[in-house]
Every structure is written in C-alpha cells, then in structure tokens.
PDB file of C-alpha atoms in Angstrom:
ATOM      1  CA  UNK F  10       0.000   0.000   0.000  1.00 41.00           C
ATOM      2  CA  UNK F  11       1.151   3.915  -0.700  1.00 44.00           C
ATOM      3  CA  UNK F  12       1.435   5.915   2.000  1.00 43.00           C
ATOM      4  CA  UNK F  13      -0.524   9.025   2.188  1.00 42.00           C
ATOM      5  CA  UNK F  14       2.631  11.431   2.264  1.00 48.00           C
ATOM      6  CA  UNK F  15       3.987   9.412  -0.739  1.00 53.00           C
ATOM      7  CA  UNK F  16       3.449  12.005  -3.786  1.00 52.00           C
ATOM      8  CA  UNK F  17       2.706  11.067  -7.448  1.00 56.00           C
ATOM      9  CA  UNK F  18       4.756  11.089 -10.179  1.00 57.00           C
ATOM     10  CA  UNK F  19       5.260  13.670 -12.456  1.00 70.00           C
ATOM     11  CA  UNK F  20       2.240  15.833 -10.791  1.00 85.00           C
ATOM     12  CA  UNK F  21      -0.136  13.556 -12.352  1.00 93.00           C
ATOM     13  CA  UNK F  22      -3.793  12.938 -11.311  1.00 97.00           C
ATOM     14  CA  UNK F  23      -6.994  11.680 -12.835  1.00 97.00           C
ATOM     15  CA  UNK F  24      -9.866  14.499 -12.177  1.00 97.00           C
ATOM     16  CA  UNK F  25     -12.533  12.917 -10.542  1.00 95.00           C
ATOM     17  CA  UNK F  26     -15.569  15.430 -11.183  1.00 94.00           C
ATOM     18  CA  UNK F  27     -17.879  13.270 -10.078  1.00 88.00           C
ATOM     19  CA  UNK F  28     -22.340  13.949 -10.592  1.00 86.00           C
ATOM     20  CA  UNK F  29     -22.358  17.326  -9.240  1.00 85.00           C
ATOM     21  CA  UNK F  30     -19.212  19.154 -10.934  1.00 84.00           C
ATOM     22  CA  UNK F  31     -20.021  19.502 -14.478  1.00 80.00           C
ATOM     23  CA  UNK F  32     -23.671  20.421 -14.217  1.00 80.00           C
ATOM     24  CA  UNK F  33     -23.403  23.036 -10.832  1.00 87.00           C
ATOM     25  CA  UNK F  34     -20.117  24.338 -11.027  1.00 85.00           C
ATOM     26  CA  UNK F  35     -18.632  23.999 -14.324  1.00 84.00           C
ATOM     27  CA  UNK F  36     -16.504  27.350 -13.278  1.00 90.00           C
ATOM     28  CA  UNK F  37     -14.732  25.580 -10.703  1.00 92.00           C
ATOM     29  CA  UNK F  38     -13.648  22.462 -12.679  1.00 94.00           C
ATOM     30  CA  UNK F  39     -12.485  25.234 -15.612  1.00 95.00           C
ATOM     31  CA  UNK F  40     -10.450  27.312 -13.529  1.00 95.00           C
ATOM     32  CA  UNK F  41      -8.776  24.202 -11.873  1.00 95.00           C
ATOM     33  CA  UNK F  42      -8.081  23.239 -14.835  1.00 95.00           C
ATOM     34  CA  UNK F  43      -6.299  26.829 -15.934  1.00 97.00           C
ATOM     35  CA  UNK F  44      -4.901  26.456 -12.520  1.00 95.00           C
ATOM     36  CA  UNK F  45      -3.565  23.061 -12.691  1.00 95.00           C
ATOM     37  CA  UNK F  46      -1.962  23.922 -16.516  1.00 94.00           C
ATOM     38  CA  UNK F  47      -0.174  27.176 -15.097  1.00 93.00           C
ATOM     39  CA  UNK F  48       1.450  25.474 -12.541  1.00 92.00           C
ATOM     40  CA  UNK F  49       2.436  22.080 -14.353  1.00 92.00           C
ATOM     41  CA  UNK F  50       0.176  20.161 -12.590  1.00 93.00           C
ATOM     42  CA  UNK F  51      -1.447  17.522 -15.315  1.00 95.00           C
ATOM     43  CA  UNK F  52      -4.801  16.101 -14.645  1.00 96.00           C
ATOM     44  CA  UNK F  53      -6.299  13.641 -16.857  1.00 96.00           C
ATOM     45  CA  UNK F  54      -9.675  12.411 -17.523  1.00 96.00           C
ATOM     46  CA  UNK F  55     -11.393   8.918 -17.111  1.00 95.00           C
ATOM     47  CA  UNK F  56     -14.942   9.547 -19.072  1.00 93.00           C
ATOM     48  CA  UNK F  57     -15.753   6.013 -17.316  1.00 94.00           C
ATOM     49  CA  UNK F  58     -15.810   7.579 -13.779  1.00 96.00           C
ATOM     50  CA  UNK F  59     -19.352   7.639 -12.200  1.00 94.00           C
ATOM     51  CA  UNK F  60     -21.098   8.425  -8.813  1.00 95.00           C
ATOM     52  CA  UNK F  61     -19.093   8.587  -6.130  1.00 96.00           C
ATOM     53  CA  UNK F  62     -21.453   6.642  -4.264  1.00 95.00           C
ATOM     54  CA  UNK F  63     -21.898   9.195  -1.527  1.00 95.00           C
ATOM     55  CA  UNK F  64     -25.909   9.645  -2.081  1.00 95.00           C
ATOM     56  CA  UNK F  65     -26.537   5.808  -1.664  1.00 96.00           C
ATOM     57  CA  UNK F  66     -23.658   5.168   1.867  1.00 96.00           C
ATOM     58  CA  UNK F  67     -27.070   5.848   3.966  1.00 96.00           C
ATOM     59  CA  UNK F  68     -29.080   2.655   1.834  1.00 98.00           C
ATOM     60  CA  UNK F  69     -26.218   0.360   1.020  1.00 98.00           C
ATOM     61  CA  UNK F  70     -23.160   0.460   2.440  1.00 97.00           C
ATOM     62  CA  UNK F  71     -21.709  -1.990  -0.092  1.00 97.00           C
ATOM     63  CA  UNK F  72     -23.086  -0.769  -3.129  1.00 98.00           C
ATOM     64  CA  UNK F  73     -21.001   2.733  -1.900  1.00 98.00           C
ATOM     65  CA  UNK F  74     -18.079   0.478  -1.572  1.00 98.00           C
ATOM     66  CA  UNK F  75     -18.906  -0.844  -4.500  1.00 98.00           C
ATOM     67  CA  UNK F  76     -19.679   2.515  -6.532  1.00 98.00           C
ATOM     68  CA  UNK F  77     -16.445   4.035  -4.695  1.00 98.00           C
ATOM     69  CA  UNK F  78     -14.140   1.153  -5.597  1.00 98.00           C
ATOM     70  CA  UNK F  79     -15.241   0.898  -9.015  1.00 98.00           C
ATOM     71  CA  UNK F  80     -13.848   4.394  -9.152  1.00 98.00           C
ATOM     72  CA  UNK F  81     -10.698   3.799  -7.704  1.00 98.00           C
ATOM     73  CA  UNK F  82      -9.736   0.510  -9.774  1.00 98.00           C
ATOM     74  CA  UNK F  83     -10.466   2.219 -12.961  1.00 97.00           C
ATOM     75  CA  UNK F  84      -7.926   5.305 -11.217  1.00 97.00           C
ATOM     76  CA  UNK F  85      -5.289   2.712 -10.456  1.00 96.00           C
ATOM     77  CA  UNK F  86      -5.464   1.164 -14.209  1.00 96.00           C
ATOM     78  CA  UNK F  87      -4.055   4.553 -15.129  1.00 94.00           C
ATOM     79  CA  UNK F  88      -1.651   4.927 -12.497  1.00 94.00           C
ATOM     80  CA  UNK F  89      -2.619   8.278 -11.119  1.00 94.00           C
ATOM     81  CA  UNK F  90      -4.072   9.230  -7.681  1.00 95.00           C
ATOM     82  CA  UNK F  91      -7.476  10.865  -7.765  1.00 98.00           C
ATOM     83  CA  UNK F  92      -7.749  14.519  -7.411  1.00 97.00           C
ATOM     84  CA  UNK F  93     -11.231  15.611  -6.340  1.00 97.00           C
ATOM     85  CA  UNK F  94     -12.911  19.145  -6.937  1.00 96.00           C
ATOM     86  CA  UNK F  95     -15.983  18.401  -5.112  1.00 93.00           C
ATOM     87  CA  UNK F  96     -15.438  17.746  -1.044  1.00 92.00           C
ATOM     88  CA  UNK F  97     -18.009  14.941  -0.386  1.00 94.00           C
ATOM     89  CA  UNK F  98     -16.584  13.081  -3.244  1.00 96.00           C
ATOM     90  CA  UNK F  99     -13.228  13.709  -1.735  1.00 96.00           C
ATOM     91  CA  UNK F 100     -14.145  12.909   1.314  1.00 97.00           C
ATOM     92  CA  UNK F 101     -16.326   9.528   0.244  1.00 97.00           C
ATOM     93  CA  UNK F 102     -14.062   8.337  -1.904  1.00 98.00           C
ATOM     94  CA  UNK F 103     -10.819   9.020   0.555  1.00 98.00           C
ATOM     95  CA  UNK F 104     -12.987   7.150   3.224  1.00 98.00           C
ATOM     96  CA  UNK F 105     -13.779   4.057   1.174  1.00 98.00           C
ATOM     97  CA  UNK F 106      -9.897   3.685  -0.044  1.00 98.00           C
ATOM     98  CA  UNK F 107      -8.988   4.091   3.674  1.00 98.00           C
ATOM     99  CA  UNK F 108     -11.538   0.977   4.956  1.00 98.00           C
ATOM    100  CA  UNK F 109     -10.442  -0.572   1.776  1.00 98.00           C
ATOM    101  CA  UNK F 110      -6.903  -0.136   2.458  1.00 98.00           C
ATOM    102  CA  UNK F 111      -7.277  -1.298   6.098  1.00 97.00           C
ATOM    103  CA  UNK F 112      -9.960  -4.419   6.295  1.00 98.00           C
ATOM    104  CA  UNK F 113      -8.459  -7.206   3.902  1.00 97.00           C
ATOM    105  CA  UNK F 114     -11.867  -9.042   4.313  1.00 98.00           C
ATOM    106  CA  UNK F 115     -13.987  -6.180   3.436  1.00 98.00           C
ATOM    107  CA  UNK F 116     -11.531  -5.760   0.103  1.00 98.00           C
ATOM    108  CA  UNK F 117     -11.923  -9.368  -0.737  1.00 98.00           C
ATOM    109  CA  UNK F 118     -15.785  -9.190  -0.777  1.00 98.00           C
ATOM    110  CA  UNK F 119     -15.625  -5.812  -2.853  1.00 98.00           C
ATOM    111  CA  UNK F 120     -13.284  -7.521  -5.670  1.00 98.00           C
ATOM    112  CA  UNK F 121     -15.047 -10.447  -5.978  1.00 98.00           C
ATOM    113  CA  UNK F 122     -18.269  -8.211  -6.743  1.00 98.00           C
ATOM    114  CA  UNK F 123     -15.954  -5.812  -9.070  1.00 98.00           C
ATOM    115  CA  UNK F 124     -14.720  -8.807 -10.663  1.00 98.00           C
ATOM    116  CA  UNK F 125     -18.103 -10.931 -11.157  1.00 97.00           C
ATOM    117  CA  UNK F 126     -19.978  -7.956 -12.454  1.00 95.00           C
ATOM    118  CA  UNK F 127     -17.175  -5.228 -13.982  1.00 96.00           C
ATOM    119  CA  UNK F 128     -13.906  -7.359 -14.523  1.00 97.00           C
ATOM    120  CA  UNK F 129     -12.274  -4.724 -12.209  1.00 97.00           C
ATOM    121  CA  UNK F 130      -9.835  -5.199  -9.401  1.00 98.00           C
ATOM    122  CA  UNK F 131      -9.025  -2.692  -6.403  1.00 97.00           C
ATOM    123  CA  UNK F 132      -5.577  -2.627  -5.359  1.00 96.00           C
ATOM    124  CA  UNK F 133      -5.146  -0.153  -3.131  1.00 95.00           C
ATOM    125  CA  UNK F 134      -2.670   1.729  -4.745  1.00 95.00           C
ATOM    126  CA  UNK F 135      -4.288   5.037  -5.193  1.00 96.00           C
ATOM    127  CA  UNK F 136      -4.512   7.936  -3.195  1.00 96.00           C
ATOM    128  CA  UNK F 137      -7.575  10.569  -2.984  1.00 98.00           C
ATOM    129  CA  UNK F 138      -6.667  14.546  -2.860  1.00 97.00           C
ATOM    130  CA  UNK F 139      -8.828  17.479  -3.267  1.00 96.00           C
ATOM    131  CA  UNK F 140      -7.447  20.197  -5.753  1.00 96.00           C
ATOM    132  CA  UNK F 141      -6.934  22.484  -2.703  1.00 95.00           C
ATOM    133  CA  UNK F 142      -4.634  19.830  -1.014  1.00 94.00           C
ATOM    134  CA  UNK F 143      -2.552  19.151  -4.300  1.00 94.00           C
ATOM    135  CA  UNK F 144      -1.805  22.669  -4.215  1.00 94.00           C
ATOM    136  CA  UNK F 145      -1.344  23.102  -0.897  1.00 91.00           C
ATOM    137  CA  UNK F 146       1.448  19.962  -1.334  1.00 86.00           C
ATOM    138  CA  UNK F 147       2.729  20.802  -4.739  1.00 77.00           C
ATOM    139  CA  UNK F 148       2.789  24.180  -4.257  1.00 78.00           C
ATOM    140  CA  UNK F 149       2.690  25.472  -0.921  1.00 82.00           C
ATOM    141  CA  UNK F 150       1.942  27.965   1.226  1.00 74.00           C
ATOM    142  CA  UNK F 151       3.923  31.709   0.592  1.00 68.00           C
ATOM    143  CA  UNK F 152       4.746  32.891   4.262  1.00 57.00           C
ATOM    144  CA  UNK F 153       5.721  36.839   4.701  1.00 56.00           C
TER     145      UNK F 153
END
C-alpha cells in the first residue's frame, strides 16, 4: 500500500468530477483546470468515472463500496491518484480507499463483486486529494 505522504509522479492525477461538478459548477472544474496547466500540474480524464457513491452510503453500504471502488480501480489502471474538486466526493471516496486499504476481508468481498460484475480489481494503490490539497502539497503555502 502507498502511504498518504507518498506524492505522485510527475504531478499527475486523474480528475474525478464526479455527478455534481459539471452540471453546478462547471466554473470551478475550468479554472482548476487553468490552474492546474499554469502550474504544471497535469490532470487527466477517465470519461468512465461515475457516482461517487456518496448519495446511496445511507441505503447500502456496499453498493457505496462498491460505486467508490469501481472508481478507484479504474484510477489505479491509469496509475494516477485521484484529485477531487468536489469535497463529499473527496471525502467519500478518501474514506472508502482508507476501509479498503485497512480491512483485507472487506476488500476481498468488494473484488469479488468488481470482478463478477465489472472485470475490475481494487488494489489499493491510489490515493484521494482534493485540488486544494494538491496545491497546498505541490505548491505550498507563501509565508511573509
């Protein structure tokens, strides 16, 4: 497993904009973009990302492990971490890779449902960030 202070390579992510980003606050996903590009910070797309299974944690806890995994395994095949825009989606998804990470049983039961029904493993080898925190780490903080 990665540790959480462990940084990416090459200031790669995959931009996770999850259901709420492109349709309420297109703005925000545009200017990290023009952020991300001034800074060389290069975030790529996966157009097969979905739901970050926040709205259905309260019904189903495994189909949000399930939705959240899904997500990660397809962030993994690409070999970037995730970074986040949206801060339930940050937090969801960061929560899910951390019991995920930590409860080899739960895992197992996840991956054989990925598996059976996507083809999809999860690894564990992926870390969440929101924007803010990538910049915060990449970047940093100017003091006077």
């Amino acid at each position: 497993m990665k540790k959480t202070e462990d940084r990416p390579k090459n200031n790669a992510y995959t931009l996770f904009l999850g259901c709420t980003v492109p349709v309420r606050t297109l703005n925000y996903e545009i200017a990290a973009r023009k952020v991300a590009g001034a800074l060389d910070i290069h975030l790529h797309d996966i157009p097969d990302f979905s739901c970050c299974g926040y709205p259905v944690k309260s019904i189903s806890h495994h189909a949000y492990l399930l939705m959240a995994a899904r997500n990660l395994a397809l962030a993994e095949i690409k070999g970037h971490s995730i970074c986040t825009l949206c801060s339930s989606c940050g937090g969801s998804l960061a929560e899910a890779n951390h019991q995920l990470q930590e409860d080899k049983n739960l895992r197992t039961r996840i991956n054989e449902d990925l598996y059976q029904w996507l083809g999809l493993r999860y690894e564990g080898e992926v870390q969440v960030l929101h924007f803010a925190r990538i910049l915060h780490r990449e970047i940093g903080v100017k003091k006077k």
